[in-house]
Amino acid sequence: MKITSSLTKPSQSTADAIIAAVYSDKKLDDITQEIDSMVSGKVSQLLKSGDFKGNSGEVLTLFTVSNKRVVIVGLGKKDKCDLGVLQSATSSSVKSLVSTPANSVQNYMTAIDFGKLDKEIARKIIAISAANTTYRYESTKHFEKDNKHNLDAMDFYADESQEKPIQQASAIAKGISTTRQLGNLPPNICNPSYLAKKAKKISKKYDNCSLTILDHKEMETLGMNALLAVGQGSSNKPKMIVLKYNGAKKEQKPHILVGKGITFDTGGISLKPGLNMDEMKYDMCGAATVIGTFVAVAKMQLPINLISIVPAVENMPDGNSYRPGDVVKSYSGKTIEVLNTDAEGRLILCDALTYAQEFEPQVLIDLATLTGACIVALGHVASAVMSKKDQLPADLLKAGEQIHDRAWQLPLWDDYQKQLDTSFADMQNIGGFPAGTITAGCFLSRFTEEANWAHIDIAGTAWNNKKEGATGRPVAMMVQYLINESQK
Ligand code: BES
Ligand code: MN
Ligand code: ZN
């Protein structure tokens, strides 16, 4: 999707379609009045008759005499219009155009009076949501010729001062679609080497990027035995992918993101039940998020140094698999008793986090579809943030609030740590039923003691259901956080 901005008036637009918004107070501003006259006063007539009320999410499609599509979307009451309303109204309006022959849209939603809302953020959310709605997974499915998605260009009404946020939105949207696509690909295609190849393409496409990949032999030499144990049962060998972006002075310490890249999680010998096991193709959504965030940052050439690290591993049952009862020595030197081979995410992350600290991060954040318990705690609404620091989780929550990709904090108090105690190693890999999301965080905290670190569990937010698939969350939160960091 090509995203641009200009001050093209509706009557001068050459786009195939126009989108504009009205509140339920039914008042038309200069732009919507001009659009109204292009459709012979139909908008005001239908508002007057009550056929169109301007309620939140309501969509009206009209045509000009020359059959240009005009989509009017309702936003409801102005004082009730928040970022969530804008996001879903944008999505509804674009949805009504994606399957039409229209290639280009002139979008006037950015021109409305946003009331109390921050204008810059509101415009950004509209642009991200619009672009995001045009994404459709197509790689392994055939579509009829008359069911093409044609929309590939959108121009937003905004003056020069708004060009930057609109371009940031464009980069974020690109990051989100990258993440959704990786998440949605089937596990027989998107395996560890596929992720490595994708990373290579990305590092070549954008300026100031470089890539290192450790294969399983190099990881053996280094002693990343916790990670390697998880991969032992699969013929798709593990990879450690390290994507670097240099947008600031060399001396500036990097922000490092580590993403769980379990390309398929069967549970291993502690085999998962069959029902919905296919959804464990999404167990690499942490990896997809740090790659998508990397794409957005590199595309907008943000003035920071960023490293995205992906431990990519497949968790399979096999004669050579690791087993419950095994004790492994992690890259840090700490020993771990494996009591459940389905608690594999933390085993690959602990080695990746130890490795990440060799690059001396100023901030270290891991993202992972780590626990089913996280869905119980926060549902599909908020990602869970955990940290032993004060400022970092506050900054993450703030960024999520700003861009409407929200997170909520859970405690990492030492009181929970004893659930990981065992007689046979420095720790065990499960903490029992109570507070499963937190004890997973506690496990990781034992490998990040020296760092300014936060853990984000995205088990509830990374994908929605079978039909909608990967959401691309929380790329927007992460990029907004990094934008805020670059302005410090
Ligand atoms: N990838 C899963 C977590 C998960 C499950 C995310 C379902 C989203 C939906 C993770 O590897 C896992 O299996 N976790 C176990 C941990 C348990 C064995 C301590 C879980 O949550 O049941
Ligand atoms: Mn698992
Ligand atoms: Zn998993």
Short mmCIF file of C-alpha atoms and ligand atoms in Angstrom, two decimals:
data_model
loop_
_atom_site.label_atom_id
_atom_site.label_comp_id
_atom_site.label_asym_id
_atom_site.label_seq_id
_atom_site.Cartn_x
_atom_site.Cartn_y
_atom_site.Cartn_z
CA MET A 1 0.00 0.00 0.00
CA LYS A 2 1.42 3.33 -1.08
CA ILE A 3 0.57 6.01 1.48
CA THR A 4 0.90 9.70 0.69
CA SER A 5 -0.52 12.99 1.96
CA SER A 6 -1.68 16.13 0.20
CA LEU A 7 -4.24 18.93 0.34
CA THR A 8 -6.17 17.74 -2.72
CA LYS A 9 -9.78 18.95 -2.53
CA PRO A 10 -12.53 16.35 -3.12
CA SER A 11 -13.68 17.95 -6.38
CA GLN A 12 -10.09 17.90 -7.68
CA SER A 13 -9.27 14.35 -6.66
CA THR A 14 -8.43 11.88 -9.42
CA ALA A 15 -8.62 8.87 -7.07
CA ASP A 16 -11.09 6.03 -7.75
CA ALA A 17 -12.79 6.52 -4.41
CA ILE A 18 -13.26 9.00 -1.58
CA ILE A 19 -13.63 8.28 2.12
CA ALA A 20 -14.92 10.86 4.59
CA ALA A 21 -16.38 10.80 8.09
CA VAL A 22 -19.24 12.48 9.94
CA TYR A 23 -20.23 12.56 13.59
CA SER A 24 -23.77 11.77 14.68
CA ASP A 25 -24.36 15.51 15.21
CA LYS A 26 -24.83 15.38 11.42
CA LYS A 27 -22.90 18.61 10.85
CA LEU A 28 -20.98 18.84 7.58
CA ASP A 29 -17.67 20.70 7.48
CA ASP A 30 -16.15 22.33 4.37
CA ILE A 31 -14.79 19.04 3.06
CA THR A 32 -17.95 16.99 3.59
CA GLN A 33 -20.04 19.80 2.13
CA GLU A 34 -17.95 19.71 -1.02
CA ILE A 35 -18.35 15.91 -1.15
CA ASP A 36 -22.09 16.32 -0.55
CA SER A 37 -22.41 18.51 -3.61
CA MET A 38 -20.51 15.91 -5.68
CA VAL A 39 -23.30 13.43 -4.91
CA SER A 40 -26.13 15.96 -5.50
CA GLY A 41 -26.75 16.56 -1.80
CA LYS A 42 -27.44 12.90 -1.00
CA VAL A 43 -25.31 12.89 2.19
CA SER A 44 -27.26 15.74 3.78
CA GLN A 45 -30.58 14.34 2.53
CA LEU A 46 -29.93 10.87 3.99
CA LEU A 47 -28.70 12.37 7.26
CA LYS A 48 -31.86 14.45 7.42
CA SER A 49 -34.18 11.54 6.64
CA GLY A 50 -32.37 9.35 9.19
CA ASP A 51 -31.42 6.67 6.64
CA PHE A 52 -27.84 7.44 7.64
CA LYS A 53 -27.33 8.49 11.25
CA GLY A 54 -23.56 8.90 11.51
CA ASN A 55 -23.43 6.30 14.25
CA SER A 56 -20.09 4.78 15.07
CA GLY A 57 -19.01 2.33 12.36
CA GLU A 58 -22.04 2.95 10.09
CA VAL A 59 -21.02 3.02 6.42
CA LEU A 60 -22.81 4.70 3.51
CA THR A 61 -21.63 4.11 -0.06
CA LEU A 62 -22.70 6.56 -2.79
CA PHE A 63 -21.62 7.28 -6.34
CA THR A 64 -21.00 10.56 -8.14
CA VAL A 65 -22.45 11.10 -11.61
CA SER A 66 -19.18 9.83 -13.06
CA ASN A 67 -19.43 6.77 -10.77
CA LYS A 68 -16.63 7.70 -8.42
CA ARG A 69 -17.18 5.83 -5.14
CA VAL A 70 -17.92 7.95 -2.11
CA VAL A 71 -17.83 6.24 1.28
CA ILE A 72 -19.11 8.11 4.32
CA VAL A 73 -18.42 6.53 7.68
CA GLY A 74 -20.06 7.43 10.97
CA LEU A 75 -18.03 8.23 14.09
CA GLY A 76 -20.90 8.55 16.60
CA LYS A 77 -20.86 11.28 19.24
CA LYS A 78 -17.85 13.58 19.03
CA ASP A 79 -17.16 13.55 22.78
CA LYS A 80 -17.29 9.72 22.80
CA CYS A 81 -14.99 9.31 19.81
CA ASP A 82 -11.77 7.74 21.03
CA LEU A 83 -8.87 6.06 19.22
CA GLY A 84 -10.70 2.71 19.23
CA VAL A 85 -13.72 4.24 17.46
CA LEU A 86 -11.45 5.87 14.86
CA GLN A 87 -9.63 2.60 14.32
CA SER A 88 -12.75 0.52 13.73
CA ALA A 89 -14.53 3.21 11.67
CA THR A 90 -11.49 3.45 9.42
CA SER A 91 -11.42 -0.28 9.06
CA SER A 92 -15.16 -0.48 8.17
CA SER A 93 -14.85 2.23 5.52
CA VAL A 94 -11.84 0.63 3.85
CA LYS A 95 -13.41 -2.83 4.05
CA SER A 96 -16.30 -1.56 1.93
CA LEU A 97 -13.81 -0.74 -0.85
CA VAL A 98 -11.25 -3.55 -0.79
CA SER A 99 -13.17 -5.88 -3.07
CA THR A 100 -14.28 -3.20 -5.55
CA PRO A 101 -12.27 -2.39 -8.70
CA ALA A 102 -10.97 0.81 -7.02
CA ASN A 103 -7.16 1.08 -6.95
CA SER A 104 -6.77 4.41 -5.23
CA VAL A 105 -8.49 6.27 -2.41
CA GLN A 106 -8.50 9.87 -1.31
CA ASN A 107 -9.07 9.72 2.44
CA TYR A 108 -10.53 12.74 4.23
CA MET A 109 -10.88 11.11 7.65
CA THR A 110 -7.64 12.86 8.64
CA ALA A 111 -9.32 16.22 8.00
CA ILE A 112 -12.05 16.03 10.64
CA ASP A 113 -12.17 17.94 13.92
CA PHE A 114 -10.78 15.42 16.42
CA GLY A 115 -12.06 17.30 19.46
CA LYS A 116 -9.97 16.42 22.51
CA LEU A 117 -7.90 13.76 20.77
CA ASP A 118 -4.25 14.32 19.89
CA LYS A 119 -4.45 15.16 16.17
CA GLU A 120 -1.11 13.67 15.21
CA ILE A 121 -1.84 10.35 16.91
CA ALA A 122 -5.40 10.27 15.54
CA ARG A 123 -4.14 10.71 11.97
CA LYS A 124 -1.49 8.05 12.51
CA ILE A 125 -4.03 5.55 13.78
CA ILE A 126 -6.33 6.22 10.83
CA ALA A 127 -3.50 5.67 8.35
CA ILE A 128 -2.26 2.50 10.07
CA SER A 129 -5.74 1.05 10.34
CA ALA A 130 -6.58 1.87 6.70
CA ALA A 131 -3.43 0.18 5.41
CA ASN A 132 -3.86 -2.75 7.77
CA THR A 133 -7.38 -3.41 6.45
CA THR A 134 -6.08 -3.96 2.92
CA TYR A 135 -3.91 -6.88 4.05
CA ARG A 136 -5.16 -10.30 2.97
CA TYR A 137 -3.32 -13.60 3.27
CA GLU A 138 -2.96 -14.96 -0.28
CA SER A 139 0.20 -17.11 -0.35
CA THR A 140 -1.37 -20.56 -0.28
CA LYS A 141 -4.96 -19.88 -1.40
CA HIS A 142 -6.47 -19.35 -4.83
CA PHE A 143 -8.86 -16.46 -5.37
CA GLU A 144 -11.34 -15.97 -8.21
CA LYS A 145 -10.34 -13.28 -10.71
CA ASP A 146 -13.31 -11.13 -9.69
CA ASN A 147 -12.30 -11.34 -6.04
CA LYS A 148 -9.08 -9.36 -6.34
CA HIS A 149 -7.91 -6.85 -3.75
CA ASN A 150 -7.02 -3.88 -5.91
CA LEU A 151 -6.59 -1.08 -3.41
CA ASP A 152 -2.93 -0.13 -3.39
CA ALA A 153 -2.70 3.63 -2.96
CA MET A 154 -4.16 5.96 -0.39
CA ASP A 155 -3.71 9.71 -0.16
CA PHE A 156 -4.59 11.35 3.16
CA TYR A 157 -5.75 14.93 3.48
CA ALA A 158 -3.02 16.57 5.53
CA ASP A 159 -0.68 19.54 5.22
CA GLU A 160 3.13 19.36 5.13
CA SER A 161 3.45 19.43 8.91
CA GLN A 162 1.60 16.10 9.00
CA GLU A 163 3.80 14.39 6.45
CA LYS A 164 6.05 12.82 9.09
CA PRO A 165 3.35 11.10 11.16
CA ILE A 166 1.70 9.85 7.96
CA GLN A 167 5.01 8.44 6.74
CA GLN A 168 5.59 6.88 10.17
CA ALA A 169 2.16 5.31 9.91
CA SER A 170 3.09 3.95 6.49
CA ALA A 171 6.23 2.33 7.95
CA ILE A 172 4.31 0.90 10.91
CA ALA A 173 1.69 -0.53 8.54
CA LYS A 174 4.47 -2.19 6.54
CA GLY A 175 5.85 -3.66 9.76
CA ILE A 176 2.43 -4.92 10.80
CA SER A 177 1.76 -6.61 7.47
CA THR A 178 5.21 -8.26 7.59
CA THR A 179 4.40 -9.62 11.04
CA ARG A 180 0.91 -10.83 10.06
CA GLN A 181 2.23 -12.54 6.96
CA LEU A 182 4.98 -14.41 8.84
CA GLY A 183 2.47 -15.39 11.52
CA ASN A 184 -0.09 -16.68 9.03
CA LEU A 185 2.27 -18.76 6.89
CA PRO A 186 1.93 -22.49 7.57
CA PRO A 187 4.57 -24.22 9.69
CA ASN A 188 5.73 -26.43 6.82
CA ILE A 189 6.80 -23.26 5.00
CA CYS A 190 7.69 -20.88 7.81
CA ASN A 191 10.37 -22.90 9.61
CA PRO A 192 13.66 -21.68 11.13
CA SER A 193 15.49 -21.47 7.79
CA TYR A 194 12.57 -19.63 6.20
CA LEU A 195 12.78 -16.99 8.93
CA ALA A 196 16.53 -16.73 8.34
CA LYS A 197 15.99 -16.22 4.59
CA LYS A 198 13.35 -13.58 5.26
CA ALA A 199 15.73 -11.76 7.61
CA LYS A 200 18.37 -11.80 4.90
CA LYS A 201 15.98 -10.19 2.40
CA ILE A 202 15.06 -7.49 4.89
CA SER A 203 18.68 -6.71 5.76
CA LYS A 204 19.43 -6.23 2.03
CA LYS A 205 16.34 -4.16 1.31
CA TYR A 206 16.85 -1.33 3.83
CA ASP A 207 19.83 0.98 4.44
CA ASN A 208 22.09 0.65 7.49
CA CYS A 209 21.17 -2.98 8.18
CA SER A 210 23.31 -6.05 8.70
CA LEU A 211 22.65 -9.68 9.55
CA THR A 212 24.35 -12.52 11.41
CA ILE A 213 22.97 -16.04 11.63
CA LEU A 214 24.23 -18.70 14.01
CA ASP A 215 23.50 -22.25 12.89
CA HIS A 216 23.06 -25.16 15.31
CA LYS A 217 26.74 -26.12 15.11
CA GLU A 218 27.87 -22.65 16.15
CA MET A 219 25.34 -22.69 18.97
CA GLU A 220 26.69 -26.08 20.07
CA THR A 221 30.18 -24.65 20.27
CA LEU A 222 28.89 -21.72 22.31
CA GLY A 223 26.95 -23.99 24.66
CA MET A 224 23.37 -22.84 24.04
CA ASN A 225 22.12 -26.17 25.32
CA ALA A 226 18.70 -25.04 26.56
CA LEU A 227 17.78 -23.75 23.10
CA LEU A 228 19.31 -26.77 21.36
CA ALA A 229 17.45 -29.20 23.62
CA VAL A 230 14.12 -27.83 22.40
CA GLY A 231 15.16 -28.28 18.76
CA GLN A 232 16.57 -31.78 19.25
CA GLY A 233 13.44 -33.59 18.04
CA SER A 234 13.09 -31.73 14.76
CA SER A 235 14.86 -32.18 11.46
CA ASN A 236 14.40 -28.44 10.89
CA LYS A 237 17.53 -27.29 12.67
CA PRO A 238 17.53 -24.23 14.96
CA LYS A 239 18.89 -20.84 13.88
CA MET A 240 19.74 -17.73 15.84
CA ILE A 241 18.95 -14.71 13.69
CA VAL A 242 20.52 -11.36 14.55
CA LEU A 243 19.28 -8.35 12.57
CA LYS A 244 21.12 -5.08 13.23
CA TYR A 245 20.07 -1.59 12.30
CA ASN A 246 22.42 1.35 12.81
CA GLY A 247 20.50 4.62 12.73
CA ALA A 248 22.46 6.47 15.42
CA LYS A 249 26.10 7.03 16.41
CA LYS A 250 28.10 3.84 16.85
CA GLU A 251 28.72 4.63 20.54
CA GLN A 252 25.02 4.72 21.31
CA LYS A 253 24.03 1.47 23.01
CA PRO A 254 21.39 -0.50 21.11
CA HIS A 255 17.79 -1.24 21.95
CA ILE A 256 17.50 -5.01 21.66
CA LEU A 257 14.32 -6.96 20.97
CA VAL A 258 14.25 -10.75 21.33
CA GLY A 259 11.29 -12.64 19.82
CA LYS A 260 10.21 -16.22 20.54
CA GLY A 261 10.48 -18.08 17.24
CA ILE A 262 8.96 -21.51 17.86
CA THR A 263 7.85 -22.16 14.28
CA PHE A 264 5.63 -24.98 15.52
CA ASP A 265 4.92 -26.06 19.09
CA THR A 266 3.61 -29.61 19.41
CA GLY A 267 4.57 -29.58 23.09
CA GLY A 268 7.26 -32.18 22.34
CA ILE A 269 7.15 -35.34 24.48
CA SER A 270 4.70 -33.49 26.79
CA LEU A 271 2.49 -33.54 23.68
CA LYS A 272 -0.32 -31.02 23.41
CA PRO A 273 -3.92 -32.22 22.85
CA GLY A 274 -4.93 -32.36 19.18
CA LEU A 275 -7.73 -29.79 19.34
CA ASN A 276 -6.53 -26.49 17.89
CA MET A 277 -2.91 -27.64 17.83
CA ASP A 278 -2.65 -26.05 14.37
CA GLU A 279 -2.76 -22.66 16.10
CA MET A 280 0.72 -23.37 17.41
CA LYS A 281 2.00 -22.23 14.01
CA TYR A 282 1.55 -18.78 15.61
CA ASP A 283 4.11 -19.65 18.28
CA MET A 284 6.66 -17.63 16.29
CA CYS A 285 4.64 -14.41 16.56
CA GLY A 286 7.18 -12.93 19.01
CA ALA A 287 9.78 -13.45 16.27
CA ALA A 288 7.41 -12.00 13.68
CA THR A 289 6.86 -8.96 15.93
CA VAL A 290 10.55 -8.17 16.37
CA ILE A 291 11.08 -8.61 12.61
CA GLY A 292 8.06 -6.41 11.77
CA THR A 293 9.22 -3.77 14.24
CA PHE A 294 12.67 -3.92 12.65
CA VAL A 295 11.15 -3.37 9.19
CA ALA A 296 9.18 -0.34 10.39
CA VAL A 297 12.21 1.21 12.11
CA ALA A 298 14.50 0.58 9.12
CA LYS A 299 11.90 1.90 6.68
CA MET A 300 11.52 5.15 8.60
CA GLN A 301 15.31 5.27 9.30
CA LEU A 302 14.68 6.14 12.94
CA PRO A 303 17.75 7.66 14.65
CA ILE A 304 18.39 4.77 17.06
CA ASN A 305 20.43 1.56 17.05
CA LEU A 306 18.23 -1.52 17.07
CA ILE A 307 19.00 -5.22 17.20
CA SER A 308 16.25 -7.80 16.66
CA ILE A 309 17.21 -11.30 17.76
CA VAL A 310 15.20 -14.39 16.84
CA PRO A 311 15.89 -17.82 18.30
CA ALA A 312 14.08 -19.95 15.68
CA VAL A 313 13.33 -23.53 16.73
CA GLU A 314 10.72 -26.23 16.12
CA ASN A 315 9.41 -28.24 19.11
CA MET A 316 8.66 -31.82 17.96
CA PRO A 317 8.27 -35.25 19.57
CA ASP A 318 10.81 -37.75 18.25
CA GLY A 319 13.17 -40.53 19.34
CA ASN A 320 15.80 -37.86 19.75
CA SER A 321 13.61 -35.32 21.60
CA TYR A 322 14.46 -33.89 24.99
CA ARG A 323 12.35 -35.36 27.77
CA PRO A 324 10.71 -34.43 31.07
CA GLY A 325 13.37 -34.96 33.73
CA ASP A 326 16.30 -33.91 31.54
CA VAL A 327 18.65 -31.38 33.07
CA VAL A 328 20.24 -28.96 30.60
CA LYS A 329 23.03 -26.44 31.10
CA SER A 330 21.99 -23.10 29.59
CA TYR A 331 24.35 -20.70 27.79
CA SER A 332 24.54 -18.67 31.02
CA GLY A 333 25.90 -21.69 32.87
CA LYS A 334 22.76 -22.08 35.00
CA THR A 335 21.20 -25.54 34.98
CA ILE A 336 17.53 -26.20 34.27
CA GLU A 337 15.44 -29.27 35.05
CA VAL A 338 12.91 -29.76 32.25
CA LEU A 339 9.67 -30.88 33.88
CA ASN A 340 7.50 -30.16 30.87
CA THR A 341 8.80 -30.05 27.29
CA ASP A 342 5.83 -27.82 26.43
CA ALA A 343 7.34 -24.98 28.49
CA GLU A 344 9.88 -24.61 25.68
CA GLY A 345 9.62 -20.87 24.94
CA ARG A 346 11.49 -19.87 28.08
CA LEU A 347 14.24 -22.39 27.23
CA ILE A 348 15.04 -20.83 23.88
CA LEU A 349 14.57 -17.30 25.24
CA CYS A 350 16.94 -17.71 28.18
CA ASP A 351 19.84 -18.52 25.85
CA ALA A 352 18.88 -15.76 23.42
CA LEU A 353 18.62 -13.24 26.28
CA THR A 354 22.04 -14.24 27.63
CA TYR A 355 23.46 -13.85 24.13
CA ALA A 356 21.72 -10.47 23.64
CA GLN A 357 23.46 -9.03 26.70
CA GLU A 358 26.83 -9.46 24.96
CA PHE A 359 25.77 -6.52 22.74
CA GLU A 360 25.42 -4.28 25.84
CA PRO A 361 21.82 -3.15 25.32
CA GLN A 362 20.51 0.06 26.89
CA VAL A 363 17.13 -1.65 26.80
CA LEU A 364 16.37 -5.35 26.39
CA ILE A 365 12.82 -6.50 25.65
CA ASP A 366 11.60 -9.98 24.79
CA LEU A 367 8.26 -10.71 23.14
CA ALA A 368 6.71 -14.17 23.25
CA THR A 369 3.51 -16.18 22.93
CA LEU A 370 4.69 -17.69 26.18
CA THR A 371 1.74 -18.85 28.26
CA GLY A 372 -1.87 -19.92 27.80
CA ALA A 373 -2.39 -18.42 31.27
CA CYS A 374 -1.88 -14.96 29.75
CA ILE A 375 -5.09 -15.40 27.73
CA VAL A 376 -6.90 -16.32 30.94
CA ALA A 377 -5.58 -13.20 32.67
CA LEU A 378 -5.98 -10.51 30.00
CA GLY A 379 -7.94 -12.12 27.18
CA HIS A 380 -7.31 -10.90 23.64
CA VAL A 381 -7.30 -7.24 24.63
CA ALA A 382 -4.00 -6.46 26.31
CA SER A 383 -0.46 -7.78 26.04
CA ALA A 384 1.17 -8.52 29.42
CA VAL A 385 4.26 -6.54 30.40
CA MET A 386 6.56 -7.70 33.21
CA SER A 387 9.72 -6.06 34.47
CA LYS A 388 11.81 -5.52 37.58
CA LYS A 389 12.42 -1.91 36.58
CA ASP A 390 10.00 1.01 36.97
CA GLN A 391 10.55 3.29 33.98
CA LEU A 392 10.74 0.74 31.16
CA PRO A 393 7.33 -0.92 31.71
CA ALA A 394 5.76 2.52 32.25
CA ASP A 395 7.20 3.70 28.92
CA LEU A 396 5.89 0.59 27.14
CA LEU A 397 2.38 0.96 28.58
CA LYS A 398 2.36 4.63 27.64
CA ALA A 399 3.34 3.88 24.03
CA GLY A 400 0.62 1.23 23.83
CA GLU A 401 -1.97 3.67 25.14
CA GLN A 402 -0.82 6.34 22.66
CA ILE A 403 -1.16 4.17 19.58
CA HIS A 404 -4.11 2.10 20.88
CA ASP A 405 -2.22 -1.18 20.98
CA ARG A 406 -2.51 -1.64 24.68
CA ALA A 407 -0.65 -3.59 27.35
CA TRP A 408 -1.07 -4.13 31.08
CA GLN A 409 1.54 -4.84 33.73
CA LEU A 410 1.77 -7.93 35.91
CA PRO A 411 4.10 -8.08 38.95
CA LEU A 412 7.42 -9.92 38.99
CA TRP A 413 7.81 -9.98 42.75
CA ASP A 414 10.39 -12.31 44.23
CA ASP A 415 7.60 -14.04 46.19
CA TYR A 416 6.82 -16.01 43.00
CA GLN A 417 10.40 -17.17 42.43
CA LYS A 418 10.23 -20.12 44.83
CA GLN A 419 7.76 -21.85 42.51
CA LEU A 420 10.76 -22.56 40.27
CA ASP A 421 12.88 -24.26 42.94
CA THR A 422 13.96 -27.89 42.47
CA SER A 423 16.38 -30.31 44.15
CA PHE A 424 17.97 -31.34 40.87
CA ALA A 425 19.05 -28.14 39.13
CA ASP A 426 19.35 -24.37 39.60
CA MET A 427 15.70 -24.11 38.56
CA GLN A 428 12.88 -26.04 36.93
CA ASN A 429 11.15 -24.87 33.77
CA ILE A 430 7.58 -24.74 35.13
CA GLY A 431 6.09 -23.00 38.15
CA GLY A 432 2.86 -24.92 38.54
CA PHE A 433 -0.72 -23.72 38.05
CA PRO A 434 -0.79 -20.46 40.06
CA ALA A 435 0.29 -17.33 38.15
CA GLY A 436 1.63 -19.20 35.12
CA THR A 437 2.36 -16.02 33.16
CA ILE A 438 4.29 -14.48 36.04
CA THR A 439 6.39 -17.56 36.87
CA ALA A 440 7.38 -17.73 33.18
CA GLY A 441 8.50 -14.11 33.54
CA CYS A 442 10.33 -15.00 36.76
CA PHE A 443 12.18 -17.76 34.92
CA LEU A 444 13.41 -15.24 32.31
CA SER A 445 14.31 -12.69 35.00
CA ARG A 446 16.97 -15.10 36.27
CA PHE A 447 18.85 -14.62 32.98
CA THR A 448 18.55 -10.84 32.72
CA GLU A 449 19.64 -9.63 36.14
CA GLU A 450 22.16 -7.12 34.82
CA ALA A 451 19.96 -5.64 32.10
CA ASN A 452 17.28 -2.96 31.78
CA TRP A 453 14.84 -5.66 30.76
CA ALA A 454 11.12 -6.23 30.18
CA HIS A 455 9.18 -9.30 29.08
CA ILE A 456 6.00 -9.05 27.02
CA ASP A 457 3.65 -12.04 26.81
CA ILE A 458 1.61 -11.73 23.61
CA ALA A 459 -0.21 -15.09 23.75
CA GLY A 460 -3.59 -13.31 23.78
CA THR A 461 -2.88 -10.50 21.32
CA ALA A 462 -0.72 -11.94 18.53
CA TRP A 463 -3.57 -13.71 16.76
CA ASN A 464 -7.32 -13.55 16.95
CA ASN A 465 -8.95 -16.69 15.69
CA LYS A 466 -8.65 -19.01 12.72
CA LYS A 467 -10.40 -16.68 10.31
CA GLU A 468 -8.67 -13.39 11.05
CA GLY A 469 -5.29 -14.93 11.86
CA ALA A 470 -2.26 -12.96 12.98
CA THR A 471 -3.02 -9.42 14.17
CA GLY A 472 0.42 -7.87 13.83
CA ARG A 473 0.22 -6.83 17.49
CA PRO A 474 2.11 -5.38 19.26
CA VAL A 475 4.22 -3.93 16.42
CA ALA A 476 2.50 -0.54 16.71
CA MET A 477 3.21 -0.35 20.45
CA MET A 478 6.85 -1.34 19.96
CA VAL A 479 7.47 1.14 17.15
CA GLN A 480 5.73 3.96 19.03
CA TYR A 481 7.90 3.11 22.04
CA LEU A 482 11.04 3.32 19.89
CA ILE A 483 9.86 6.59 18.30
CA ASN A 484 9.44 8.00 21.82
CA GLU A 485 12.90 6.70 22.73
CA SER A 486 14.44 8.37 19.67
CA GLN A 487 13.03 11.70 20.87
CA LYS A 488 14.52 11.45 24.38
N1 BES B 1 3.14 -21.58 23.10
C1 BES B 1 2.61 -22.04 24.33
C2 BES B 1 1.71 -21.00 24.99
C3 BES B 1 0.37 -20.76 24.36
C4 BES B 1 -0.61 -21.73 24.43
C5 BES B 1 0.10 -19.59 23.73
C6 BES B 1 -1.85 -21.50 23.87
C7 BES B 1 -1.13 -19.34 23.17
C8 BES B 1 -2.11 -20.31 23.23
C9 BES B 1 3.71 -22.38 25.30
O1 BES B 1 4.84 -22.93 24.74
C10 BES B 1 3.17 -23.40 26.24
O2 BES B 1 2.87 -24.47 25.81
N2 BES B 1 3.03 -23.02 27.51
C11 BES B 1 2.50 -23.87 28.50
C12 BES B 1 3.35 -23.71 29.73
C13 BES B 1 3.09 -24.73 30.78
C14 BES B 1 3.50 -26.11 30.31
C15 BES B 1 3.84 -24.34 32.03
C16 BES B 1 1.06 -23.46 28.77
O3 BES B 1 0.77 -22.24 28.74
O4 BES B 1 0.23 -24.33 28.97
MN MN B 2 4.74 -25.02 24.52
ZN ZN B 3 5.23 -22.43 22.82
#
